mmCIF file of C-alpha atoms in Angstrom:
data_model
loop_
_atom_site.group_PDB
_atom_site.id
_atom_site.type_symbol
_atom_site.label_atom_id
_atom_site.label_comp_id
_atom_site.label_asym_id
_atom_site.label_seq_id
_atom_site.Cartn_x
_atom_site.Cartn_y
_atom_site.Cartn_z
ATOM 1 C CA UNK A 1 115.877 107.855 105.972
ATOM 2 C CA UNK A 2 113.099 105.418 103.821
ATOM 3 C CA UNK A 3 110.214 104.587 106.036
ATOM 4 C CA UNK A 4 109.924 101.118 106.386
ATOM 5 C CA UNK A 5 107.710 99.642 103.520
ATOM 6 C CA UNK A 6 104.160 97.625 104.145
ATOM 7 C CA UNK A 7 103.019 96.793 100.995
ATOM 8 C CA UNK A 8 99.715 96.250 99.725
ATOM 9 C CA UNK A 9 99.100 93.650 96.796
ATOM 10 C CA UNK A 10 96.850 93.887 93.531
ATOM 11 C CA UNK A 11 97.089 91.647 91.123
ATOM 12 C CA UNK A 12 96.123 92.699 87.419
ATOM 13 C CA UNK A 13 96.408 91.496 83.990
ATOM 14 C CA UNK A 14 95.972 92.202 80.293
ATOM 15 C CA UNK A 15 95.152 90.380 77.088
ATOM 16 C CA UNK A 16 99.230 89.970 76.375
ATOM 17 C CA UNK A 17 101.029 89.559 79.181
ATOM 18 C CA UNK A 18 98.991 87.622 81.757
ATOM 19 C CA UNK A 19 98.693 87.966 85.005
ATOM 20 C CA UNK A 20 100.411 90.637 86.929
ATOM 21 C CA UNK A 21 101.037 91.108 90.292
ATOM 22 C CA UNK A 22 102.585 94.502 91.822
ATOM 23 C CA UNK A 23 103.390 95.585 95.483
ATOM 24 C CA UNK A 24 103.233 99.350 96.083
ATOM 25 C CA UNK A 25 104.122 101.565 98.493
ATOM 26 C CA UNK A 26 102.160 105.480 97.494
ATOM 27 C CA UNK A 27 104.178 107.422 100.250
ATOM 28 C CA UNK A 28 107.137 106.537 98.243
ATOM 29 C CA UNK A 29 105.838 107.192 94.840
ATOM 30 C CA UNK A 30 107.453 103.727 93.367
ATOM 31 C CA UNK A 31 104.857 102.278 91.705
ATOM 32 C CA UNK A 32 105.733 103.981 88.461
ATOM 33 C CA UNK A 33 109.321 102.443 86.596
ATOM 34 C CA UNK A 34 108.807 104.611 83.828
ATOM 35 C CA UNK A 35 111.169 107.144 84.750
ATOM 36 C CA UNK A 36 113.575 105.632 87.011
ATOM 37 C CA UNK A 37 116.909 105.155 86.360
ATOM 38 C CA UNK A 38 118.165 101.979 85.389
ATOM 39 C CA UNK A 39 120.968 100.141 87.627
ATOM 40 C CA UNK A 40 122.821 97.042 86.403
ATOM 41 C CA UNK A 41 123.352 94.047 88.784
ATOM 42 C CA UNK A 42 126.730 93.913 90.114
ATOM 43 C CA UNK A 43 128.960 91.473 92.460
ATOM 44 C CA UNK A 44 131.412 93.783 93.099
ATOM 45 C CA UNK A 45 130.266 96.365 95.015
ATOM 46 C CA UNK A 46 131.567 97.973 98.199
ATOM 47 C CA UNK A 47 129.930 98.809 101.464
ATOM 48 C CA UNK A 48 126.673 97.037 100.632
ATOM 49 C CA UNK A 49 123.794 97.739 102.953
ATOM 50 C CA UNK A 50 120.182 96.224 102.273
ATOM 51 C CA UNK A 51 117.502 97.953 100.416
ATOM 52 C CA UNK A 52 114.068 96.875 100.089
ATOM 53 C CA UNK A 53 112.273 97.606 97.242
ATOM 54 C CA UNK A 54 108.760 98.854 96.745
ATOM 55 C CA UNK A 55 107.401 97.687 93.846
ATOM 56 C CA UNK A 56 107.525 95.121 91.047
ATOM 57 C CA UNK A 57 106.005 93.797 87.643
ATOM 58 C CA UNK A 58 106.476 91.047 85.400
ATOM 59 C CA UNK A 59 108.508 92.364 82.062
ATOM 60 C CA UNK A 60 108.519 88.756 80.567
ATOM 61 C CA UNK A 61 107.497 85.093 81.854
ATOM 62 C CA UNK A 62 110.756 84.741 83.797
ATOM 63 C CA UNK A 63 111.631 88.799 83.666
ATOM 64 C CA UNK A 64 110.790 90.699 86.925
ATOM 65 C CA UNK A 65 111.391 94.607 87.341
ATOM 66 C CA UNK A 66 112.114 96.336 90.857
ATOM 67 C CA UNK A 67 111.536 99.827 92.175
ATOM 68 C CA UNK A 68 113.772 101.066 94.644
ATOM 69 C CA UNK A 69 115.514 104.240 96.054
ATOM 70 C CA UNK A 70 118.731 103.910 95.280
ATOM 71 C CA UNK A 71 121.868 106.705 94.597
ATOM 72 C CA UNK A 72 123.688 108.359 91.647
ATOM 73 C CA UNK A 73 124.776 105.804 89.404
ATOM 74 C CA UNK A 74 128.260 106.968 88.936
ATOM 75 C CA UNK A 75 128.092 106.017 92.533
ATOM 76 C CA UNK A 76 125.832 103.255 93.390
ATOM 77 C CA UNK A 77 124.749 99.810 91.621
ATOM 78 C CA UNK A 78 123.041 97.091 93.153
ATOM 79 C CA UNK A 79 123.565 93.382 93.851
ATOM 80 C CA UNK A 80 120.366 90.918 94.190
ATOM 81 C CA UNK A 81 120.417 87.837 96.479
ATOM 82 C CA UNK A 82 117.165 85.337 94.786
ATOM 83 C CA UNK A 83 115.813 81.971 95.703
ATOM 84 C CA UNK A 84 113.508 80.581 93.969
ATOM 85 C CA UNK A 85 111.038 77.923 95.242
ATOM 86 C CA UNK A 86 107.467 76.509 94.355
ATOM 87 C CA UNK A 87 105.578 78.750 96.185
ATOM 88 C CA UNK A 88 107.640 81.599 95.854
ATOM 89 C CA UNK A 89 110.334 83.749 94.595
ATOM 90 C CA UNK A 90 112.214 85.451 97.411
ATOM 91 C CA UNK A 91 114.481 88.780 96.137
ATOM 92 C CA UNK A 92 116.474 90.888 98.329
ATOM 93 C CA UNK A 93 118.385 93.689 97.052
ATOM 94 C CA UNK A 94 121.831 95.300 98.245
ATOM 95 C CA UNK A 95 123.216 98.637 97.213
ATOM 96 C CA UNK A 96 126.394 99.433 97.394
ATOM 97 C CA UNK A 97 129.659 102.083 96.163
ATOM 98 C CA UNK A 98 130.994 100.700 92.429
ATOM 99 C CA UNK A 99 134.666 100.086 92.616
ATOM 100 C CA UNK A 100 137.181 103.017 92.854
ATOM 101 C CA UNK A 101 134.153 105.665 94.103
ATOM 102 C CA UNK A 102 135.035 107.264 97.912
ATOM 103 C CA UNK A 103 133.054 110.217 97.884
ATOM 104 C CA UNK A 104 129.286 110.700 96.576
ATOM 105 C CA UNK A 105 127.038 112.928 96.568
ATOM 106 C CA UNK A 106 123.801 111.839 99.506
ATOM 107 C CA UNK A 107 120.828 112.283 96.829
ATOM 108 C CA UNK A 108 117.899 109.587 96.812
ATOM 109 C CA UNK A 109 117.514 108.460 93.076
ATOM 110 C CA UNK A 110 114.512 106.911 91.968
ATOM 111 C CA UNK A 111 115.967 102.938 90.556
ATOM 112 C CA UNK A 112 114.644 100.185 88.721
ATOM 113 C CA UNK A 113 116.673 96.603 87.851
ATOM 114 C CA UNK A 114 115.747 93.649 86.174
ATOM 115 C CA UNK A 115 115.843 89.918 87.825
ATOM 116 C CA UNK A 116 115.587 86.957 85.314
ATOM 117 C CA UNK A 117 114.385 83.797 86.994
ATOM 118 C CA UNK A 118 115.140 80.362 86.422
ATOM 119 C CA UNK A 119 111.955 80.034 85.282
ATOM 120 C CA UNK A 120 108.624 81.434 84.520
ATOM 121 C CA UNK A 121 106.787 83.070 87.356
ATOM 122 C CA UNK A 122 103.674 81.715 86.915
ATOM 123 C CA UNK A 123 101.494 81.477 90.083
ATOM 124 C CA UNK A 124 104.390 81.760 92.606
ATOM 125 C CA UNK A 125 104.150 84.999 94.907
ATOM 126 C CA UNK A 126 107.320 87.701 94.793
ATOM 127 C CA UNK A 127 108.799 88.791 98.427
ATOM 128 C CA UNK A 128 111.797 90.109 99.600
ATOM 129 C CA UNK A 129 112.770 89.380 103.553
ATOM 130 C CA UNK A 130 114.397 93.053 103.717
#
């Protein structure tokens, strides 16, 4: 079992892609997307059970990439619930078996997806309520 997460915020930036905010968790090692598997949102997924993710950073204005541990992906996909406000920008994610699959094997898989917003990020903050 994932320990629960409490994240710790730092908020960074460059010459070409503004201002950057990412949450990190070290004892899970997901502050690094470079080498996790990418998993394509999906609304068809069985058995879905939250998943919170530990990190994020801003791929575009209105592009936002999540870290997660997720499963095989000729297993598992994952399914994002988002609401957007003023303030904030609230993203839970769900994993879940893709259609057909009964049996997989119980492996943690480092995962990364991609959220477009509505609309640019700009100052609002990025939480998740699971």
């Amino acid at each position: 079992m994932v320990p629960p997460i409490e994240p710790s915020n730092t908020r960074t930036g460059d010459s070409t892609s503004g201002p950057k905010e990412t949450t990190t968790d070290d004892r899970l090692n997901l502050s690094d997307p470079s080498n996790a598997k990418t998993l394509e949102i999906r609304d068809d997924l069985k058995h879905t059970r939250p998943v919170a993710w530990g990190s994020w950073s801003l791929s575009s204005p209105t592009t936002v990439d999540l870290v997660f541990w997720g499963g095989p992906d000729d297993c598992d996909s994952v399914s994002a619930e988002v609401t957007e406000t003023d303030q904030d920008v609230t993203i839970n994610l769900s994993l879940g078996a893709l259609p057909g699959v009964t049996e997989c094997r119980a492996i943690a898989v480092k995962s990364k997806c991609t959220i477009t917003l509505e609309r640019e990020l700009g100052n609002r903050q990025v939480r998740q309520d699971n």
